[in-house]
Amino acid sequence: MSDIQHPDGARAQLLNAAQTGDWAARVLPQLADWSAARESAVLILFGVLDSIPARTVDAAVARDLDVLLQRRASTLSSHPGQVSFPGGGRDAGDRDVVDTALREAEEETGLDPTGVEVLATLPEIPLAISNHRVTPVLGWWTTPSKVAAVDHAETVEVFRVPVAQLLDPATRFRSVTSRGPLSFKGPAFDVDGTIIWGFTAMVLDRLFDACGWTVPWDETDERSVTN
């Protein structure tokens, strides 16, 4: 099926998921004071790979559908070294969270925001560890532009990951992190040694479920991850 499925079909599925998906909050550490948390946004940008499609035997989506990710610098105080979506805190000059997501993505990856079609914004998600309330902005890359890490003090790597590879059951596992006496578990992905976990993995997992793309995977496979 994936050999003949046109990647634009994913655009319609993403739109439908944003409009009809169950976005009720799952168990997440809540913010102590929502009004005191910084308003932020991330860009979840889907497009069509420029180069090699995913190497999967059976894919739930077209093999050349991809999503844009980046790796944060290890010197940052918040989520150091982790894989993330482009994004950040809302500035005073931003018109709205969409403006925030596109501005941050341009500053971090060098992408041309005029080539991005904004499909929808998803409900805010609390990110208690850094005291942010984050709005995911769902985008479709109508005209892909060259991307690379712009400021290496913040971002060390920018890359495009085939969605089919993320959906591959062999890629998926459940991360386990500990903070003091508390232990947290969540979805995670091992993409050729690059570990995607935490907020980014949780949002991808929710989105894949809402789109109907998720392929059954071994949720009993638990592995410890660290910052």
PDB file of C-alpha atoms in Angstrom, residues 58 60 166-173 205 208-209 212-220:
ATOM      1  CA  ASP A  58       5.514  -2.324   5.390  1.00  0.00           C
ATOM      2  CA  ALA A  60       1.422   2.914   7.328  1.00  0.00           C
ATOM      3  CA  LEU A 166       9.261   6.367  13.311  1.00  0.00           C
ATOM      4  CA  LEU A 167       6.202   4.118  12.948  1.00  0.00           C
ATOM      5  CA  ASP A 168       8.305   0.975  12.498  1.00  0.00           C
ATOM      6  CA  PRO A 169       7.727  -1.201  15.605  1.00  0.00           C
ATOM      7  CA  ALA A 170      11.461  -1.957  15.681  1.00  0.00           C
ATOM      8  CA  THR A 171      12.101   1.751  16.279  1.00  0.00           C
ATOM      9  CA  ARG A 172       9.716   2.161  19.186  1.00  0.00           C
ATOM     10  CA  PHE A 173      10.108   1.601  22.930  1.00  0.00           C
ATOM     11  CA  ASP A 205       2.828   9.438  19.558  1.00  0.00           C
ATOM     12  CA  PHE A 208       0.240   9.209  15.051  1.00  0.00           C
ATOM     13  CA  ASP A 209      -2.630   7.736  17.061  1.00  0.00           C
ATOM     14  CA  GLY A 212      -4.621   6.301  12.527  1.00  0.00           C
ATOM     15  CA  TRP A 213      -0.999   5.653  11.529  1.00  0.00           C
ATOM     16  CA  THR A 214       0.205   3.782  14.611  1.00  0.00           C
ATOM     17  CA  VAL A 215       1.463   0.255  13.985  1.00  0.00           C
ATOM     18  CA  PRO A 216       1.261  -2.068  17.028  1.00  0.00           C
ATOM     19  CA  TRP A 217       4.570  -2.125  18.909  1.00  0.00           C
ATOM     20  CA  ASP A 218       5.945  -3.756  22.051  1.00  0.00           C
ATOM     21  CA  GLU A 219       4.947  -1.356  24.825  1.00  0.00           C
ATOM     22  CA  THR A 220       6.564  -3.633  27.404  1.00  0.00           C
TER      23      THR A 220
END
